[in-house]
PDB file of C-alpha atoms in Angstrom:
ATOM      1  CA  MET Y   1      43.830   2.718  33.362  1.00  0.00           C
ATOM      2  CA  LYS Y   2      43.229   6.276  34.574  1.00  0.00           C
ATOM      3  CA  ARG Y   3      41.561   9.218  32.899  1.00  0.00           C
ATOM      4  CA  LYS Y   4      42.336  12.870  33.627  1.00  0.00           C
ATOM      5  CA  THR Y   5      40.276  15.705  32.150  1.00  0.00           C
ATOM      6  CA  PHE Y   6      41.156  19.388  32.279  1.00  0.00           C
ATOM      7  CA  ALA Y   7      40.135  22.528  30.368  1.00  0.00           C
ATOM      8  CA  THR Y   8      42.224  25.420  29.022  1.00  0.00           C
ATOM      9  CA  LEU Y   9      40.586  28.811  28.487  1.00  0.00           C
ATOM     10  CA  ASN Y  10      41.937  31.388  26.015  1.00  0.00           C
ATOM     11  CA  THR Y  11      40.381  34.868  25.964  1.00  0.00           C
ATOM     12  CA  SER Y  12      42.556  36.537  23.325  1.00  0.00           C
ATOM     13  CA  GLN Y  13      41.174  38.536  20.371  1.00  0.00           C
ATOM     14  CA  SER Y  14      37.840  39.202  22.072  1.00  0.00           C
ATOM     15  CA  SER Y  15      36.728  35.604  21.721  1.00  0.00           C
ATOM     16  CA  LEU Y  16      36.509  32.747  24.138  1.00  0.00           C
ATOM     17  CA  LYS Y  17      38.097  29.441  23.193  1.00  0.00           C
ATOM     18  CA  VAL Y  18      37.844  26.357  25.321  1.00  0.00           C
ATOM     19  CA  LYS Y  19      40.074  23.332  24.865  1.00  0.00           C
ATOM     20  CA  ILE Y  20      39.117  20.229  26.746  1.00  0.00           C
ATOM     21  CA  HIS Y  21      41.942  17.747  27.234  1.00  0.00           C
ATOM     22  CA  ASP Y  22      41.436  14.096  28.063  1.00  0.00           C
ATOM     23  CA  VAL Y  23      44.542  12.225  29.138  1.00  0.00           C
ATOM     24  CA  ILE Y  24      44.170   8.480  29.382  1.00  0.00           C
ATOM     25  CA  LEU Y  25      46.908   6.658  31.256  1.00  0.00           C
ATOM     26  CA  ILE Y  26      47.144   3.134  29.928  1.00  0.00           C
ATOM     27  CA  ASN Y  27      49.935   1.765  32.106  1.00  0.00           C
ATOM     28  CA  PRO Y  28      50.108   3.901  35.284  1.00  0.00           C
ATOM     29  CA  LYS Y  29      53.040   3.637  37.662  1.00  0.00           C
ATOM     30  CA  LYS Y  30      52.374   1.356  40.598  1.00  0.00           C
ATOM     31  CA  GLU Y  31      53.387   2.669  44.033  1.00  0.00           C
ATOM     32  CA  ASP Y  32      54.554  -0.679  45.356  1.00  0.00           C
ATOM     33  CA  SER Y  33      56.780  -1.351  42.359  1.00  0.00           C
ATOM     34  CA  LYS Y  34      60.322  -2.423  43.314  1.00  0.00           C
ATOM     35  CA  GLN Y  35      61.836  -1.203  40.054  1.00  0.00           C
ATOM     36  CA  GLY Y  36      61.640   2.463  40.998  1.00  0.00           C
ATOM     37  CA  GLU Y  37      60.532   4.874  38.306  1.00  0.00           C
ATOM     38  CA  GLY Y  38      59.038   3.433  35.184  1.00  0.00           C
ATOM     39  CA  VAL Y  39      57.795   4.656  31.842  1.00  0.00           C
ATOM     40  CA  ILE Y  40      54.161   5.633  31.640  1.00  0.00           C
ATOM     41  CA  SER Y  41      52.483   5.460  28.263  1.00  0.00           C
ATOM     42  CA  CYS Y  42      49.728   7.979  27.674  1.00  0.00           C
ATOM     43  CA  HIS Y  43      47.541   9.122  24.833  1.00  0.00           C
ATOM     44  CA  HIS Y  44      46.567  12.767  24.460  1.00  0.00           C
ATOM     45  CA  ILE Y  45      43.147  13.590  23.044  1.00  0.00           C
ATOM     46  CA  THR Y  46      42.261  17.219  22.313  1.00  0.00           C
ATOM     47  CA  ILE Y  47      38.765  18.422  21.488  1.00  0.00           C
ATOM     48  CA  LEU Y  48      38.198  21.996  20.348  1.00  0.00           C
ATOM     49  CA  GLU Y  49      34.706  23.310  20.797  1.00  0.00           C
ATOM     50  CA  LYS Y  50      33.850  26.242  18.585  1.00  0.00           C
ATOM     51  CA  LEU Y  51      31.436  28.593  20.290  1.00  0.00           C
ATOM     52  CA  GLU Y  52      30.951  30.997  17.387  1.00  0.00           C
ATOM     53  CA  ILE Y  53      28.067  29.954  15.180  1.00  0.00           C
ATOM     54  CA  GLU Y  54      28.243  30.887  11.535  1.00  0.00           C
ATOM     55  CA  THR Y  55      24.924  32.006  10.115  1.00  0.00           C
ATOM     56  CA  PRO Y  56      24.350  32.075   6.378  1.00  0.00           C
ATOM     57  CA  ASP Y  57      23.560  35.431   4.818  1.00  0.00           C
ATOM     58  CA  GLU Y  58      20.557  33.988   2.978  1.00  0.00           C
ATOM     59  CA  ASP Y  59      17.074  34.768   4.200  1.00  0.00           C
ATOM     60  CA  ALA Y  60      14.502  32.016   4.368  1.00  0.00           C
ATOM     61  CA  GLU Y  61      11.938  32.102   1.615  1.00  0.00           C
ATOM     62  CA  ASP Y  62       8.209  31.984   2.217  1.00  0.00           C
ATOM     63  CA  VAL Y  63       6.596  28.572   2.092  1.00  0.00           C
ATOM     64  CA  PRO Y  64       4.342  27.948  -0.921  1.00  0.00           C
ATOM     65  CA  GLN Y  65       0.646  28.012  -0.101  1.00  0.00           C
ATOM     66  CA  SER Y  66       0.261  24.414  -1.300  1.00  0.00           C
ATOM     67  CA  LEU Y  67       2.526  23.252   1.541  1.00  0.00           C
ATOM     68  CA  GLU Y  68       0.791  25.458   4.102  1.00  0.00           C
ATOM     69  CA  ASP Y  69      -2.444  23.542   3.532  1.00  0.00           C
ATOM     70  CA  GLY Y  70      -0.775  20.324   4.646  1.00  0.00           C
ATOM     71  CA  GLY Y  71      -0.079  19.139   1.110  1.00  0.00           C
ATOM     72  CA  GLN Y  72      -2.884  17.983  -1.108  1.00  0.00           C
ATOM     73  CA  SER Y  73      -2.641  14.739  -3.013  1.00  0.00           C
ATOM     74  CA  THR Y  74      -2.722  14.884  -6.769  1.00  0.00           C
ATOM     75  CA  ILE Y  75      -5.885  13.436  -8.215  1.00  0.00           C
ATOM     76  CA  ASP Y  76      -5.691  12.335 -11.845  1.00  0.00           C
ATOM     77  CA  GLU Y  77      -8.458  10.977 -13.977  1.00  0.00           C
ATOM     78  CA  LEU Y  78      -7.999   7.225 -14.247  1.00  0.00           C
ATOM     79  CA  LYS Y  79      -8.697   4.946 -17.150  1.00  0.00           C
ATOM     80  CA  GLU Y  80      -9.631   1.305 -16.522  1.00  0.00           C
ATOM     81  CA  VAL Y  81      -7.779  -1.195 -18.709  1.00  0.00           C
ATOM     82  CA  ASN Y  82      -8.126  -4.957 -19.004  1.00  0.00           C
ATOM     83  CA  LEU Y  83      -4.902  -6.976 -19.178  1.00  0.00           C
ATOM     84  CA  GLY Y  84      -6.719 -10.308 -19.454  1.00  0.00           C
ATOM     85  CA  ILE Y  85      -9.459 -11.702 -21.663  1.00  0.00           C
ATOM     86  CA  ILE Y  86     -13.192 -11.044 -21.515  1.00  0.00           C
ATOM     87  CA  GLU Y  87     -13.947 -14.321 -19.701  1.00  0.00           C
ATOM     88  CA  GLU Y  88     -11.172 -13.725 -17.148  1.00  0.00           C
ATOM     89  CA  PRO Y  89     -10.667  -9.972 -16.750  1.00  0.00           C
ATOM     90  CA  ARG Y  90      -7.480  -8.565 -15.200  1.00  0.00           C
ATOM     91  CA  LEU Y  91      -8.521  -4.987 -14.480  1.00  0.00           C
ATOM     92  CA  THR Y  92      -6.105  -2.232 -13.530  1.00  0.00           C
ATOM     93  CA  PHE Y  93      -5.970   1.540 -13.881  1.00  0.00           C
ATOM     94  CA  ILE Y  94      -3.669   3.968 -15.681  1.00  0.00           C
ATOM     95  CA  THR Y  95      -3.820   7.739 -15.811  1.00  0.00           C
ATOM     96  CA  ALA Y  96      -6.023   9.222 -18.516  1.00  0.00           C
ATOM     97  CA  SER Y  97      -3.622  12.115 -19.168  1.00  0.00           C
ATOM     98  CA  LEU Y  98      -1.147   9.958 -21.120  1.00  0.00           C
ATOM     99  CA  SER Y  99      -0.546  10.476 -24.807  1.00  0.00           C
ATOM    100  CA  THR Y 100      -1.526   7.609 -27.079  1.00  0.00           C
ATOM    101  CA  GLU Y 101       2.141   6.756 -27.662  1.00  0.00           C
ATOM    102  CA  LYS Y 102       2.936   6.533 -23.936  1.00  0.00           C
ATOM    103  CA  GLU Y 103      -0.305   4.675 -23.246  1.00  0.00           C
ATOM    104  CA  GLY Y 104       0.658   2.080 -25.855  1.00  0.00           C
ATOM    105  CA  LYS Y 105       4.103   1.672 -24.256  1.00  0.00           C
ATOM    106  CA  TYR Y 106       2.558   1.241 -20.801  1.00  0.00           C
ATOM    107  CA  MET Y 107       0.035  -1.288 -22.082  1.00  0.00           C
ATOM    108  CA  SER Y 108       2.716  -3.342 -23.844  1.00  0.00           C
ATOM    109  CA  LEU Y 109       4.853  -3.304 -20.681  1.00  0.00           C
ATOM    110  CA  LEU Y 110       1.921  -4.305 -18.446  1.00  0.00           C
ATOM    111  CA  THR Y 111       0.783  -7.106 -20.749  1.00  0.00           C
ATOM    112  CA  GLU Y 112       4.363  -8.388 -21.021  1.00  0.00           C
ATOM    113  CA  TYR Y 113       4.673  -8.667 -17.224  1.00  0.00           C
ATOM    114  CA  LYS Y 114       1.044  -9.470 -16.312  1.00  0.00           C
ATOM    115  CA  ASP Y 115       2.050 -12.903 -14.985  1.00  0.00           C
ATOM    116  CA  ILE Y 116       3.981 -11.165 -12.172  1.00  0.00           C
ATOM    117  CA  PHE Y 117       0.851  -9.582 -10.688  1.00  0.00           C
ATOM    118  CA  ALA Y 118      -1.341 -11.549  -8.285  1.00  0.00           C
ATOM    119  CA  TRP Y 119      -4.995 -11.003  -9.106  1.00  0.00           C
ATOM    120  CA  SER Y 120      -6.533 -13.081  -6.307  1.00  0.00           C
ATOM    121  CA  TYR Y 121      -5.600 -14.831  -3.065  1.00  0.00           C
ATOM    122  CA  LYS Y 122      -5.599 -18.165  -4.919  1.00  0.00           C
ATOM    123  CA  GLU Y 123      -2.565 -16.952  -6.894  1.00  0.00           C
ATOM    124  CA  MET Y 124      -0.675 -16.294  -3.632  1.00  0.00           C
ATOM    125  CA  PRO Y 125      -0.448 -19.728  -1.944  1.00  0.00           C
ATOM    126  CA  GLU Y 126       2.320 -18.663   0.455  1.00  0.00           C
ATOM    127  CA  LEU Y 127       0.108 -15.926   1.924  1.00  0.00           C
ATOM    128  CA  ASP Y 128      -1.610 -17.177   5.076  1.00  0.00           C
ATOM    129  CA  LEU Y 129      -5.327 -16.370   5.106  1.00  0.00           C
ATOM    130  CA  LYS Y 130      -5.207 -15.835   8.882  1.00  0.00           C
ATOM    131  CA  VAL Y 131      -3.075 -12.774   8.160  1.00  0.00           C
ATOM    132  CA  ALA Y 132      -4.739 -11.552   4.972  1.00  0.00           C
ATOM    133  CA  VAL Y 133      -8.411 -11.881   5.978  1.00  0.00           C
ATOM    134  CA  HIS Y 134      -9.906  -9.868   8.825  1.00  0.00           C
ATOM    135  CA  HIS Y 135     -12.269 -11.651  11.219  1.00  0.00           C
ATOM    136  CA  LEU Y 136     -14.052 -10.191  14.230  1.00  0.00           C
ATOM    137  CA  ALA Y 137     -14.036 -12.347  17.339  1.00  0.00           C
ATOM    138  CA  ILE Y 138     -17.807 -12.345  17.870  1.00  0.00           C
ATOM    139  CA  LYS Y 139     -19.595 -15.323  19.342  1.00  0.00           C
ATOM    140  CA  PRO Y 140     -22.480 -16.586  17.234  1.00  0.00           C
ATOM    141  CA  GLY Y 141     -25.898 -15.671  18.587  1.00  0.00           C
ATOM    142  CA  TYR Y 142     -24.806 -12.388  20.198  1.00  0.00           C
ATOM    143  CA  ARG Y 143     -25.995  -9.101  18.795  1.00  0.00           C
ATOM    144  CA  SER Y 144     -23.593  -6.219  18.338  1.00  0.00           C
ATOM    145  CA  ILE Y 145     -23.890  -3.063  20.428  1.00  0.00           C
ATOM    146  CA  LYS Y 146     -22.677   0.309  19.231  1.00  0.00           C
ATOM    147  CA  GLN Y 147     -20.663   2.088  21.916  1.00  0.00           C
ATOM    148  CA  ALA Y 148     -20.609   5.832  22.434  1.00  0.00           C
ATOM    149  CA  GLN Y 149     -17.645   7.749  21.078  1.00  0.00           C
ATOM    150  CA  ARG Y 150     -14.905   8.392  23.617  1.00  0.00           C
ATOM    151  CA  ARG Y 151     -13.902  12.027  23.934  1.00  0.00           C
ATOM    152  CA  PHE Y 152     -10.326  12.341  25.060  1.00  0.00           C
ATOM    153  CA  ARG Y 153      -9.990  16.115  24.637  1.00  0.00           C
ATOM    154  CA  PRO Y 154     -13.481  17.624  24.586  1.00  0.00           C
ATOM    155  CA  GLU Y 155     -12.105  21.184  24.586  1.00  0.00           C
ATOM    156  CA  LEU Y 156     -10.936  20.660  20.991  1.00  0.00           C
ATOM    157  CA  ILE Y 157     -14.362  19.621  19.708  1.00  0.00           C
ATOM    158  CA  PRO Y 158     -16.591  22.589  18.728  1.00  0.00           C
TER     159      PRO Y 158
END
């Protein structure tokens, strides 16, 4: 298999067009062949690269000030609701800005599916406690020492 690449330039109509041709010879003629001339199969691949870039006529709009500040998270007032009973509370939060109709729909949906939620690690037996609980590797009897803060780029700190 052989590959030949060549380019064709066209400078008509005050524009430059470049065509790059790749010719791949699948079954090239062998020089030591006793049959004489043979048929060579080839595939022609043409790639046209367009050098003119189309720009839209639209101008970019200014960015809203809320995005310039890095985007602030929305903070809603929350209302604590109990999905369980008084002896065994299942506390969760919903937004306080809901209408009474929507709040009732949310509460009925949450109470209908409250058995899906895991309220403690005991309700998740397949969860390994070595993964879920954080432990510091500190030997008993040693006291902890607070290290000084490392300053990687002190020129940025005022």
